[in-house]
Coordinates of C-alpha atoms and ligand atoms in Angstrom, one line a residue:
M1 CA -4.9 14.1 0.8
S2 CA -1.2 14.2 1.0
T3 CA 0.2 13.6 4.5
L4 CA 0.9 16.9 5.8
H5 CA -2.7 18.5 4.5
S6 CA -3.9 14.7 6.8
L7 CA -2.2 15.7 9.4
H8 CA -3.5 18.9 9.8
H9 CA -6.9 18.7 9.0
A10 CA -6.7 15.6 12.1
A11 CA -5.4 18.5 14.8
Q12 CA -8.5 21.6 13.9
A13 CA -10.6 18.1 14.3
L14 CA -8.7 17.8 17.3
Q15 CA -8.8 21.2 18.3
L16 CA -12.7 21.6 18.0
A17 CA -13.2 19.1 19.8
G18 CA -11.0 19.3 22.5
E19 CA -13.0 22.7 23.2
K20 CA -16.4 21.0 23.2
I21 CA -14.8 18.0 26.0
N22 CA -16.7 17.7 29.0
P23 CA -14.1 17.3 31.4
Q24 CA -15.3 15.6 34.6
Y25 CA -13.2 12.5 34.0
R26 CA -10.7 13.4 32.8
P27 CA -6.8 11.9 34.7
G28 CA -5.6 14.7 36.1
Y29 CA -2.0 13.3 36.1
H30 CA -1.9 9.5 32.9
I31 CA -2.0 10.0 29.6
A32 CA -5.6 11.1 27.1
A33 CA -5.7 12.9 23.7
P34 CA -7.1 15.8 24.2
A35 CA -10.2 14.9 22.4
N36 CA -11.4 12.0 21.0
W37 CA -10.3 7.9 21.0
I38 CA -7.8 6.5 21.7
N39 CA -5.8 3.2 22.8
D40 CA -2.9 0.9 22.7
P41 CA 0.7 2.9 23.8
N42 CA 2.9 2.9 21.3
G43 CA 6.5 3.2 19.9
M44 CA 7.5 4.0 24.1
I45 CA 10.9 5.9 24.2
Q46 CA 13.8 8.3 25.9
F47 CA 15.0 9.9 22.7
K48 CA 17.5 12.1 23.0
G49 CA 17.0 12.5 26.5
E50 CA 12.9 13.2 26.5
Y51 CA 10.9 10.1 27.8
H52 CA 8.3 10.3 24.1
V53 CA 5.5 8.0 24.1
F54 CA 3.0 7.6 21.4
Y55 CA -0.5 6.0 21.5
Q56 CA -3.4 4.6 18.8
H57 CA -5.4 7.5 18.5
H58 CA -8.8 8.8 16.2
P59 CA -8.7 12.2 16.2
Y60 CA -12.1 12.8 15.0
D61 CA -14.4 10.8 16.9
E62 CA -14.7 8.9 20.3
H63 CA -15.0 6.2 19.4
W64 CA -12.5 3.7 17.3
G65 CA -11.9 4.8 13.6
P66 CA -8.8 4.7 10.9
M67 CA -6.1 5.0 13.9
H68 CA -3.5 8.3 14.4
W69 CA -0.5 7.8 16.3
G70 CA -0.9 10.2 18.6
H71 CA 1.8 11.7 21.0
V72 CA 3.8 12.7 24.4
K73 CA 6.8 12.9 25.6
S74 CA 8.2 14.2 29.1
T75 CA 11.4 14.7 30.9
D76 CA 10.6 12.6 33.9
L77 CA 8.0 10.7 33.1
I78 CA 5.5 12.7 35.1
H79 CA 4.6 16.2 32.9
W80 CA 3.3 15.2 29.9
Q81 CA 3.5 18.0 27.2
H82 CA 0.8 17.5 23.9
C83 CA 2.6 16.5 20.4
P84 CA 1.3 17.0 16.7
I85 CA 0.1 14.5 16.4
A86 CA 2.8 12.8 14.2
L87 CA 0.9 9.5 12.1
A88 CA -2.5 9.6 9.8
P89 CA -3.4 6.8 7.5
G90 CA -4.2 7.8 4.4
D91 CA -0.9 6.6 2.3
E92 CA -0.8 3.5 -0.6
C93 CA 1.3 1.7 2.4
D94 CA -1.5 2.2 5.3
R95 CA -4.6 3.3 3.8
D96 CA -7.0 1.2 6.3
G97 CA -4.5 2.8 9.3
C98 CA -1.8 3.1 11.4
F99 CA -1.9 0.7 13.3
S100 CA 0.6 0.2 16.6
G101 CA 4.6 -0.7 16.7
S102 CA 7.1 0.6 17.8
A103 CA 10.0 3.7 17.6
V104 CA 14.2 3.0 18.2
D105 CA 17.0 5.5 18.2
D106 CA 18.3 5.1 14.7
D107 CA 21.4 6.9 15.5
G108 CA 20.3 9.9 15.6
V109 CA 16.7 9.2 14.0
L110 CA 13.7 8.6 15.8
T111 CA 12.4 5.1 13.8
L112 CA 8.7 4.3 14.2
V113 CA 8.2 0.8 13.1
Y114 CA 4.0 0.5 12.7
T115 CA 1.5 -2.2 10.8
G116 CA -0.6 -0.5 7.5
H117 CA -3.4 -1.9 7.8
H118 CA -5.7 -2.2 4.5
Y119 CA -9.4 -3.4 4.8
T120 CA -9.9 -6.0 1.5
D121 CA -14.1 -6.4 2.8
R122 CA -14.3 -3.2 5.7
E123 CA -18.1 -5.3 6.8
K124 CA -16.6 -8.8 7.0
D125 CA -14.0 -7.6 9.0
L126 CA -11.5 -8.6 6.2
F127 CA -7.9 -7.5 6.2
T128 CA -4.2 -7.6 4.7
Q129 CA -1.6 -6.0 6.6
N130 CA 2.4 -4.9 6.6
Q131 CA 5.3 -2.7 8.2
N132 CA 6.2 0.9 7.6
I133 CA 9.1 2.2 8.6
A134 CA 8.5 6.6 9.6
F135 CA 11.2 9.3 10.5
S136 CA 11.7 12.1 12.3
R137 CA 15.6 13.7 13.5
D138 CA 13.7 16.1 16.0
G139 CA 10.9 14.1 17.0
I140 CA 8.6 15.4 16.9
H141 CA 8.1 15.6 12.9
F142 CA 7.5 12.1 10.7
H143 CA 8.2 11.3 6.7
K144 CA 6.5 8.2 5.8
Y145 CA 10.1 6.3 4.3
E146 CA 8.9 5.9 0.3
A147 CA 10.6 2.7 0.2
N148 CA 7.0 1.5 2.3
P149 CA 6.5 -1.2 2.8
V150 CA 9.4 -2.6 4.5
I151 CA 8.1 -5.9 5.2
V152 CA 5.2 -7.3 2.6
E153 CA 3.2 -10.0 3.8
P154 CA 2.9 -12.7 6.7
P155 CA 4.2 -16.1 6.0
A156 CA 2.9 -17.8 4.0
D157 CA 1.4 -20.3 6.7
S158 CA 0.2 -17.5 8.2
A159 CA -3.2 -16.3 9.2
H160 CA -3.7 -12.1 8.5
H161 CA -3.3 -11.3 11.1
F162 CA 0.2 -9.5 10.8
R163 CA -0.3 -6.3 13.1
D164 CA 2.5 -5.5 15.6
P165 CA 6.6 -4.7 15.0
K166 CA 8.7 -4.0 18.2
V167 CA 11.9 -4.1 17.4
W168 CA 14.9 -3.6 18.9
K169 CA 18.3 -4.0 19.1
H170 CA 20.8 -6.6 19.3
G171 CA 24.0 -6.1 19.2
D172 CA 24.4 -5.2 15.7
T173 CA 21.2 -6.5 14.6
W174 CA 17.7 -5.0 14.8
Y175 CA 15.5 -7.4 15.8
M176 CA 11.2 -7.5 15.7
V177 CA 8.9 -9.3 17.0
L178 CA 5.2 -9.5 16.1
G179 CA 1.8 -10.8 16.3
N180 CA 0.3 -13.1 14.9
A181 CA -2.1 -16.6 13.6
T182 CA -1.3 -19.8 13.0
Q183 CA -4.0 -20.8 9.8
D184 CA -6.2 -22.9 12.6
G185 CA -5.9 -19.7 14.9
H186 CA -3.8 -20.3 17.2
G187 CA -1.9 -17.3 18.2
R188 CA 2.6 -16.8 17.9
V189 CA 5.3 -14.1 18.5
I190 CA 8.0 -14.4 14.9
R191 CA 10.8 -12.4 14.6
Y192 CA 12.6 -10.9 11.9
H193 CA 15.9 -9.3 11.5
S194 CA 17.6 -6.6 9.9
S195 CA 21.5 -4.9 9.7
D196 CA 18.9 -0.9 8.7
L197 CA 15.8 -1.1 9.8
R198 CA 14.0 -1.8 5.2
Q199 CA 15.1 -5.1 5.1
W200 CA 13.8 -7.5 7.2
T201 CA 15.0 -12.1 7.0
Y202 CA 12.4 -14.1 8.0
D203 CA 13.7 -16.3 11.2
G204 CA 10.7 -18.2 12.3
I205 CA 8.5 -18.6 15.1
L206 CA 9.2 -17.8 18.6
A207 CA 6.4 -18.7 20.7
E208 CA 2.9 -20.3 19.8
S209 CA 0.5 -20.6 21.8
D210 CA -0.4 -24.5 22.3
G211 CA -4.0 -24.7 22.5
T212 CA -5.4 -22.6 25.3
L213 CA -3.5 -19.5 24.7
G214 CA -5.9 -18.0 22.2
F215 CA -7.0 -17.2 18.2
M216 CA -4.6 -14.2 17.6
W217 CA -1.3 -12.5 20.2
E218 CA -1.6 -8.9 19.7
C219 CA 0.7 -5.9 21.1
P220 CA 4.1 -8.7 21.4
D221 CA 7.2 -7.2 23.3
F222 CA 10.2 -9.3 24.0
F223 CA 13.3 -8.0 26.5
E224 CA 16.6 -9.6 29.2
L225 CA 15.2 -8.3 32.6
D226 CA 16.5 -9.5 36.1
G227 CA 18.7 -11.7 33.7
R228 CA 15.2 -14.6 32.5
H229 CA 13.7 -12.9 28.4
V230 CA 10.4 -11.6 29.0
L231 CA 7.8 -12.1 26.2
L232 CA 4.6 -9.6 27.1
I233 CA 1.9 -10.1 24.6
S234 CA -2.4 -9.7 25.0
P235 CA -3.8 -12.5 23.4
Q236 CA -7.6 -12.7 22.5
G237 CA -9.8 -15.1 23.2
I238 CA -8.7 -17.1 25.8
E239 CA -12.0 -18.9 27.7
R240 CA -13.5 -17.4 31.6
T241 CA -11.6 -20.1 34.1
E242 CA -13.3 -18.4 37.5
D243 CA -10.8 -16.0 38.9
R244 CA -9.1 -15.3 35.8
Y245 CA -8.8 -14.1 32.3
C246 CA -12.6 -12.4 33.3
N247 CA -11.7 -9.5 30.6
L248 CA -12.5 -9.7 26.6
F249 CA -8.6 -10.0 26.4
Q250 CA -5.8 -11.1 28.3
T251 CA -2.1 -9.3 28.9
G252 CA 0.3 -11.0 30.7
Y253 CA 3.3 -12.7 29.7
L254 CA 6.1 -16.0 29.5
I255 CA 9.7 -15.8 31.2
G256 CA 12.3 -17.6 30.3
D257 CA 15.6 -18.8 28.8
Y258 CA 16.2 -17.4 25.4
D259 CA 18.7 -18.4 22.4
Y260 CA 18.8 -15.8 19.7
E261 CA 20.9 -17.5 18.2
T262 CA 18.5 -20.7 17.5
N263 CA 15.0 -18.8 18.2
N264 CA 14.7 -20.4 20.5
F265 CA 12.6 -19.6 23.6
Q266 CA 11.9 -22.0 26.5
H267 CA 9.0 -20.1 28.6
G268 CA 7.1 -21.1 32.0
E269 CA 3.3 -20.8 32.2
F270 CA 0.8 -17.7 30.9
Y271 CA 0.7 -15.8 33.3
E272 CA -1.7 -11.6 33.4
L273 CA 0.4 -9.0 34.2
D274 CA -2.7 -6.9 35.5
H275 CA -5.6 -8.1 37.2
G276 CA -8.3 -5.3 36.8
H277 CA -11.1 -5.0 34.6
D278 CA -9.1 -2.0 32.3
F279 CA -5.7 -3.2 31.1
Y280 CA -4.2 -4.4 27.9
A281 CA -2.0 -3.8 25.1
V282 CA 1.5 -3.1 27.9
Q283 CA 4.5 -2.6 26.2
T284 CA 7.5 -0.9 28.1
L285 CA 11.4 1.2 27.3
L286 CA 14.1 0.9 28.5
D287 CA 15.9 4.4 30.2
D288 CA 19.2 5.3 30.7
Q289 CA 18.9 4.0 33.7
G290 CA 18.3 0.7 33.2
R291 CA 14.9 0.4 34.1
R292 CA 12.5 -1.5 31.4
I293 CA 9.4 0.6 32.1
A294 CA 5.7 -0.6 31.2
I295 CA 2.2 1.6 29.8
G296 CA -0.5 -0.4 29.3
W297 CA -4.1 1.1 27.7
M298 CA -6.1 1.9 31.0
D299 CA -9.5 0.5 29.2
M300 CA -10.5 -2.9 27.9
W301 CA -12.2 -3.3 23.2
E302 CA -15.8 -3.1 24.2
S303 CA -16.8 -2.6 26.9
D304 CA -18.2 0.7 27.7
M305 CA -17.2 3.4 27.7
P306 CA -19.0 6.5 29.3
T307 CA -16.9 8.9 28.4
K308 CA -17.6 8.8 25.1
A309 CA -20.3 10.9 26.4
H310 CA -18.3 13.8 27.3
G311 CA -16.5 13.5 23.2
W312 CA -13.2 11.4 25.2
A313 CA -12.4 7.7 25.8
G314 CA -9.5 6.0 26.6
A315 CA -6.4 6.6 28.8
L316 CA -2.9 4.7 29.6
T317 CA -1.9 3.5 33.3
L318 CA 1.1 5.0 35.0
P319 CA 4.7 3.8 33.7
R320 CA 5.6 1.8 36.0
V321 CA 8.9 -0.1 36.1
L322 CA 8.7 -4.4 35.8
N323 CA 11.7 -6.7 37.6
V324 CA 11.9 -10.5 38.1
D325 CA 11.8 -12.1 41.8
D326 CA 13.4 -14.8 43.3
Q327 CA 9.9 -16.5 42.4
G328 CA 9.9 -16.4 38.3
R329 CA 6.5 -13.9 38.0
L330 CA 7.1 -10.1 36.9
L331 CA 7.1 -7.1 40.2
M332 CA 5.1 -4.2 38.3
N333 CA 5.8 -0.9 40.0
P334 CA 4.5 2.8 39.6
V335 CA 8.1 4.4 38.9
E336 CA 9.7 7.3 41.7
E337 CA 8.7 10.4 40.2
T338 CA 5.2 9.4 40.7
K339 CA 6.1 11.3 43.7
L340 CA 6.6 14.5 42.2
L341 CA 2.8 14.5 42.1
R342 CA 1.6 15.1 45.1
Q343 CA 0.5 18.2 46.6
E344 CA -1.5 17.9 50.3
Q345 CA 0.6 14.9 52.8
F346 CA -2.3 13.4 55.4
S347 CA -1.4 11.1 57.6
L348 CA -4.9 9.3 58.9
G349 CA -3.1 7.2 61.1
E350 CA -0.5 5.1 63.1
S351 CA -1.0 1.5 64.8
F352 CA -3.9 1.6 65.7
T353 CA -6.7 -1.1 65.3
V354 CA -9.2 -1.7 62.5
T355 CA -12.1 -3.3 64.9
D356 CA -15.3 -2.2 63.1
S357 CA -14.3 0.2 60.7
Y358 CA -12.3 3.1 60.6
S359 CA -13.1 6.1 58.4
A360 CA -11.6 9.4 57.2
N361 CA -12.5 12.1 55.5
I362 CA -11.4 12.9 52.4
T363 CA -12.5 15.4 49.5
E364 CA -10.4 15.3 46.8
S365 CA -10.4 13.2 43.0
L366 CA -7.0 13.0 43.0
L367 CA -5.3 10.5 45.4
E368 CA -2.0 8.8 46.2
I369 CA -3.4 6.4 49.3
R370 CA -1.0 4.2 51.3
A371 CA -2.3 1.6 54.0
V372 CA -0.4 -0.8 55.3
F373 CA -2.1 -3.7 57.4
D374 CA 0.5 -5.7 60.0
L375 CA -1.5 -10.1 58.8
N376 CA 1.0 -10.8 62.0
N377 CA -0.9 -9.5 64.6
S378 CA -5.0 -9.1 62.5
D379 CA -7.2 -12.1 62.5
A380 CA -9.9 -10.5 60.2
D381 CA -10.8 -12.8 57.9
K382 CA -11.2 -10.0 55.1
V383 CA -8.6 -7.0 55.5
S384 CA -10.6 -3.5 53.2
L385 CA -10.3 0.4 52.1
T386 CA -13.3 1.9 50.6
L387 CA -13.7 5.1 48.8
H388 CA -16.6 6.8 49.3
S389 CA -17.5 9.2 45.8
D390 CA -21.3 9.9 47.7
A391 CA -23.3 7.8 50.6
S392 CA -25.2 5.1 47.3
D393 CA -21.2 4.9 45.4
Q394 CA -18.2 2.6 46.6
T395 CA -15.1 1.5 45.5
V396 CA -13.4 -1.7 47.5
I397 CA -9.9 -2.8 47.8
M398 CA -10.1 -5.8 49.9
Y399 CA -8.0 -8.3 51.1
D400 CA -8.5 -11.9 51.8
N401 CA -6.3 -13.3 54.4
V402 CA -8.6 -16.7 54.1
N403 CA -8.4 -17.6 50.5
E404 CA -4.8 -15.2 50.1
K405 CA -6.7 -12.9 47.1
L406 CA -6.6 -9.1 46.1
I407 CA -10.4 -7.7 45.2
L408 CA -10.9 -5.0 43.7
D409 CA -15.0 -4.6 43.6
A410 CA -16.4 -1.8 41.5
S411 CA -19.9 -2.6 41.4
Q412 CA -21.2 0.6 43.5
S413 CA -18.4 2.1 41.1
G414 CA -20.3 4.0 38.5
K415 CA -20.4 1.2 36.1
P416 CA -22.6 -1.8 38.5
Q417 CA -22.1 -4.0 35.2
D418 CA -18.1 -3.9 35.4
G419 CA -18.0 -6.3 39.0
I420 CA -15.8 -7.7 41.4
R421 CA -11.7 -8.8 39.4
T422 CA -9.8 -10.9 41.7
A423 CA -5.3 -11.4 41.9
P424 CA -3.9 -14.3 43.5
L425 CA -2.0 -12.9 46.2
A426 CA 0.5 -14.7 49.1
K427 CA 0.1 -14.0 52.9
A428 CA 3.1 -12.1 53.9
A429 CA 3.5 -10.8 57.9
L430 CA 2.6 -7.3 56.1
L431 CA -0.5 -5.5 53.3
T432 CA 1.1 -2.8 51.5
L433 CA -1.3 -1.5 49.0
R434 CA -0.6 1.3 47.0
I435 CA -2.7 3.1 45.0
F436 CA -3.8 5.8 42.1
V437 CA -7.1 7.8 42.6
D438 CA -6.6 10.0 39.3
R439 CA -11.3 10.9 38.8
S440 CA -11.9 8.2 36.4
S441 CA -8.8 5.3 37.5
I442 CA -8.1 3.3 40.2
E443 CA -5.5 1.7 40.2
V444 CA -3.6 -0.1 42.6
F445 CA -0.2 -2.0 43.4
A446 CA -0.1 -4.2 46.5
N447 CA 3.1 -5.9 48.0
D448 CA 5.7 -4.5 46.1
G449 CA 3.8 -4.8 43.0
Q450 CA 3.2 -8.8 42.9
A451 CA -0.2 -8.0 42.7
T452 CA -1.7 -5.5 40.8
L453 CA -5.5 -4.2 39.2
T454 CA -6.5 -0.8 37.0
S455 CA -9.7 -0.7 36.5
R456 CA -11.7 2.8 34.8
I457 CA -14.5 4.1 37.8
Y458 CA -17.0 7.0 37.6
P459 CA -17.6 8.5 40.8
Q460 CA -21.1 9.8 41.4
G461 CA -19.5 11.8 44.1
N462 CA -16.6 14.2 44.0
G463 CA -14.7 12.5 46.6
A464 CA -15.9 12.1 50.7
S465 CA -14.6 10.0 53.1
M466 CA -12.2 7.0 52.8
E467 CA -12.9 3.6 55.6
L468 CA -10.7 0.7 56.4
T469 CA -12.2 -2.0 57.6
A470 CA -12.6 -5.2 58.9
T471 CA -14.7 -8.5 59.5
G472 CA -14.7 -11.8 61.2
G473 CA -12.0 -10.2 63.8
Q474 CA -9.5 -7.3 64.4
A475 CA -7.2 -5.3 62.3
Q476 CA -3.9 -4.0 63.0
V477 CA -2.7 -0.7 61.1
Q478 CA 1.1 0.2 61.8
E479 CA 0.2 3.1 58.1
W480 CA -2.3 4.7 57.0
T481 CA -1.5 7.8 54.9
C482 CA -3.0 9.8 51.9
W483 CA -1.7 12.7 49.6
S484 CA -3.4 14.7 46.9
L485 CA -1.9 15.0 44.0
R486 CA -1.8 17.5 41.2
D487 CA -3.1 17.7 38.0
I488 CA -1.0 17.8 35.2
W489 CA -3.3 18.7 32.2
Q490 CA -3.9 22.4 34.0
T491 CA -0.6 23.8 33.4
A492 CA 0.6 22.2 29.9
T493 CA 1.0 24.3 26.9
P494 CA -0.7 22.6 23.9
H495 CA 2.2 21.8 20.8
T496 CA 0.3 22.4 17.2
D497 CA 2.1 23.1 15.0
T498 CA 1.8 20.3 12.1
T499 CA 4.5 21.6 10.2
I500 CA 6.0 18.6 8.5
A501 CA 9.9 18.9 8.9
Ligands
LIG601 C1 -4.6 -4.4 19.7 C2 -4.9 -3.8 18.7 C3 -3.5 -3.6 18.0 C4 -3.8 -3.2 16.4 C5 -4.7 -1.9 18.0 C6 -5.5 -1.2 16.3 O1 -5.5 -3.8 21.1 O2 -6.3 -4.4 18.3 O3 -3.4 -5.2 18.0 O4 -2.6 -3.1 16.1 O5 -4.8 -2.0 18.5 O6 -5.5 0.2 17.5

C-alpha cells in the first residue's frame, strides 16, 4: 500500500471506530485518540508557535498493533485538536511499525525521528530496529526521507533492542540518544551525533545499568535543567522491592553532570518519577518560555484496560513542568495553563478541624481539588481525602505522617487488582494536595511536585461525595477548594484531511 493509501485507510478505520465508542470513561481534558489504541507520547515539540504531540497509535483496533503516529496540536497545551495520522508503517524502512521517537525544528522543517520495527520471527518476538526521519513544512502532512533508514543497525556490541530516538541540537550539532541494551541484557542509553540529521556517527554509551536497573532502557530523554543534566529512562525488568518499582515497568531519572566532549555523564541514583499505577514512557519538550514540559503515557503495559470493551485504550497525562530542587530531585507540577480548564469554583471550607471526617457533595467527574493540611497543628497519624463515586466505590489519597508516605488506594476504584501505590514524601509544615480527576484518571501532585501519583480509575457512579478524614488524632485544614473542569473535546473540531503536502 502506498503511504497515502495507508493514511487514508487508517483515517477511515478510525472514523468508523469513533462512531462506536462508549463515552463513559473518555477523558474530558487529556489527550487520547479519537478511538482505538494509543501508548507513548512521541515527537513533542513547539513548532511555529503551536505545541504538537504525537503518540504511538493503532487505529485499527483497541489493542497494540502495527504502530502509526497519531497527532494532536494546541496553542495553549490544554485545548487540543486532532490532526490526521502523521505516520503509517509498511514502507521498506518501517515495515512492521513506526515506533517511538522525537521531533525537531530543522530550520522551519518539522522533522520526525522514529524507529522502524521489523519482525524476523513474529511468533518468537524476534526483530530488528533502525532509525528513520520524516519531514513536514506545514506541521501536518509528513513524507518519509527517501534514503531511510538513517541508522541501519545498532553498534556491534549491542542487543537487538535499538529504539526511541530523542534528538536535540546543542551548538551546531544534532545529538541523538537511543534506548538500547548490552548483549548480556543490561539496559543502557547510547549517543550519536550529526550535522544534518541524515548522517549519524556513533559516540558510545551515555549511561548503563549496573545490573540492578533492568534489561532494556526504553524512551530516553536527555536535557539540561536548572544547571544539571537529567536523563529520563523507562527501564524494563527492574525487580519490585517493597514500595518501589511496583508496576511492570518504571519511568524514572538520573541526575548529574555531563561533558559533551567526552560523553561522560556522572550521575546519582535512579529515582522513579511518578509513583502511580499508570505512568510510563515520559517525553519532554522545551518551550519558548524556557519550560521543560513532560507528558507520559497514562497506562501500563500488560495491565487490564477496561475501556478496551468501550472501543478505545490509552491516554496521555496532563503536561507537567519539570524542575530540579535543591536536593537534586525532580519536581513535577501541572502547567499553569491547567487553570484555563476551571469552570465553577466550590469553596468547601477554610481553617477548620477534622476530628473524624468532613464531607462535601460533589457530582462532577471532571474536577480539580486543592486541599491544604496544616500538619504542624494536627496530631492525626494519617489524613486522607476520599472520592466516592457511589456508595460502594472510592479512591483514597492518604498521607501517613508517621512513615512520611503518600498513598493512593485504588482497590475500590473499579479495578480491584490495582491496590495501593506509595510515594515517599518528607513531612513538612503543610501538606498541599492538588488533584486532577478526569472520568477515568487521577493525578495527584503533592507539596509543589515533590511527589506525584498518576493512575487510571474506573468509578462505577457519576461522582457523589468527597470526604476528609483524620485518624489517630485530629487534623487542621487550612483550605479545601475544588473546581469543575471543562470538557475540551466536546467543542473540538476533528481534522480528517489526509492529503500529502
Ligand atoms: C515503550 C515502547 C517503546 C516502543 C513503543 C512501541 O512503551 O515499548 O520502546 O518504541 O513502545 O509501541
